[in-house]
Amino acid sequence: MKILFATSEAHPLIKTGGLADVSGSLPSALAHYKHKVRLVLPAYRAVMERLPEKSLKQVAKLSVGGCGREFEAVIWQLKAGAVPGVDVPVWLVDIPALFDRPGNPYLAEDGADWWDNGERFGVFSKVVAELAMDRAGLQWQPDVVHVNDWQTGLVSALLSVETQRPKTVFTVHNMAYPGNFPHSLFAQLQLPESLWNLDGVEFWGHFSMLKAGLICSDWVTTVSPTYAKEICYPEYAYGFEGVLQKRAAEGRLIGILNGIDEHIWNPEVDELIHSRYSAEKGRVAGKQRNKAFLIEELALLNGLSETRIQGHLADWLQAPLIGFVGRLVEQKGIDLVLEVLPELIEQTPANFVFVGSGHKSFENALRDLAQRYPERMWVYIGYSETLAHQVEAGADMFLMPSRFEPCGLNQMYSLAYGTPPIVHHTGGLADTVVNATDENMLAGTATGFVFYDPSRFALKSTLLHALGLFAKKRSWQKLQKTGMQQAFGWKASAQRYLALYVED
Ligand code: ADP
Ligand code: GLC
């Protein structure tokens, strides 16, 4: 099969969250089964800057209409293997007026959405649709086009009006981002009029690129079985529950759990951590060395002197260390954490590390608390791939109290690193973490801690439970080991996608 995989971010080229991890590893997993996969991505400045010029080859050029202007899109091909971690050929859609900018794929440097995101991803999707129809002179006709989230949702809508088109699969990674724009964008992009209706891209008078993907794709998938059920209810669907219920009734909505890239997120081979370890070998000592390294590094970053750090290190190594890595947005339950943090610091021996960026109010609240408790919690506000790995390796437990979580990757990384996660029972968290109840501990199936109500009280009592178990070394080690033995690789999920690609 030939598979065109379109996405707005892919590790290691560009990443803001889990979509990049999935787009970096699922295509490789598909290629592993001898399918021909091409990854297509906007040629953002950050991507082009890090690629050596000679690794890129211009393979096509096409005209595409934007809002009242015409763009010349150059398609650059990056060969598989040209950059470590890039295992399939990548097509980069180069339209400098839209993508040659600072900031991240969606946000300007001041943290606000780019004012023209509708045009940027509308135009990108138009180009992907042309590539999918093999109309750019590349002589590569995909059998399947796999698109992801609202940024590429329009591709399915554009293909739905074609005859002799490839099959379309749309994966929803997060319903919270609907890609809603005014009707004027639809008109300016000169999209087919037939798409403007209830069964098309129209959503309460707006133009929704998420709806385009949900309603016009042959298959809709989402990244965990539980989230596939949740999004049929208004609480999780942001007004799209009708569309999703319809697709589910047609048997076209399916949950496929994400995998994790075992070459990247694996404490046995991870080059970003201080000491490598495995479930069998040196897990306890390995984690302890990583813990010391992480605390020293973060305490220094937080302004503590070397002498002060050395004075406390032995105590810090004894005390439980709770880690958090993630986008600082309400989705991740960071507000709940902030509510209970002072009490937990005052009432328990636990110390905390936070690595994240997002809403300024959450960033500032974490910084303030770190100043108030300089010997109990350390924060890094920003994005650091290295620190993300080091927290997984060095923390004793991982906090992920998301209000909703389509899949979540960090809890799976935590399991793999012997860092039992503490999670709210939702989406992929519910599908991947087994609560440490007495029964599950006895049965040897427990892997972490689960709470069922997204409240500060439930979070706090679950944390207290986790801290209690941490003190029982043998039980704790059993919990760690069971987590580390879980298989969350891509194999099973890639096979499920492949089965969908061929099913009518
Ligand atoms: P989401 O996609 O909703 O952000 P996931 O758990 O699926 O959540 O994936 C998040 C990914 O982004 C993980 O690989 C995580 O390590 C990474 N990540 C999030 N915030 C940061 C940060 N500040 N620094 C480094 N990595 C981060
Ligand atoms: C989204 C979701 C996250 C998921 C990721 C990859 O960003 O918030 O839960 O793991 O996509 O699918």
Short mmCIF file of C-alpha atoms and ligand atoms in Angstrom, two decimals, residues 17-19 22 149 172-174 223 258 327 331-332 404-409, ligand 2:
data_model
loop_
_atom_site.label_atom_id
_atom_site.label_comp_id
_atom_site.label_asym_id
_atom_site.label_seq_id
_atom_site.Cartn_x
_atom_site.Cartn_y
_atom_site.Cartn_z
CA GLY A 17 2.98 17.74 22.00
CA GLY A 18 1.93 14.14 21.57
CA LEU A 19 0.76 14.55 17.97
CA VAL A 22 2.64 9.84 17.04
CA ASP A 149 -6.57 16.86 13.75
CA VAL A 172 -8.72 12.98 16.19
CA HIS A 173 -6.00 13.62 18.73
CA ASN A 174 -7.93 16.26 20.60
CA VAL A 223 -6.34 7.68 20.00
CA ASN A 258 -1.35 5.12 20.53
CA ARG A 327 1.44 21.61 28.50
CA GLN A 331 -6.80 19.93 30.05
CA LYS A 332 -3.86 18.65 32.05
CA PHE A 404 -9.69 14.71 29.73
CA GLU A 405 -6.95 12.93 27.84
CA PRO A 406 -7.53 11.55 24.34
CA CYS A 407 -4.65 9.15 24.82
CA GLY A 408 -1.75 10.64 26.73
CA LEU A 409 1.76 9.43 26.13
C1 GLC B 2 -3.25 15.07 21.81
C2 GLC B 2 -3.86 14.60 23.10
C3 GLC B 2 -3.08 13.50 23.78
C4 GLC B 2 -2.61 12.47 22.78
C5 GLC B 2 -1.85 13.13 21.67
C6 GLC B 2 -1.35 12.14 20.62
O1 GLC B 2 -2.44 16.15 21.91
O2 GLC B 2 -4.08 15.67 24.00
O3 GLC B 2 -3.89 12.89 24.75
O4 GLC B 2 -1.79 11.51 23.42
O5 GLC B 2 -2.67 14.04 21.02
O6 GLC B 2 -2.38 11.40 20.05
#
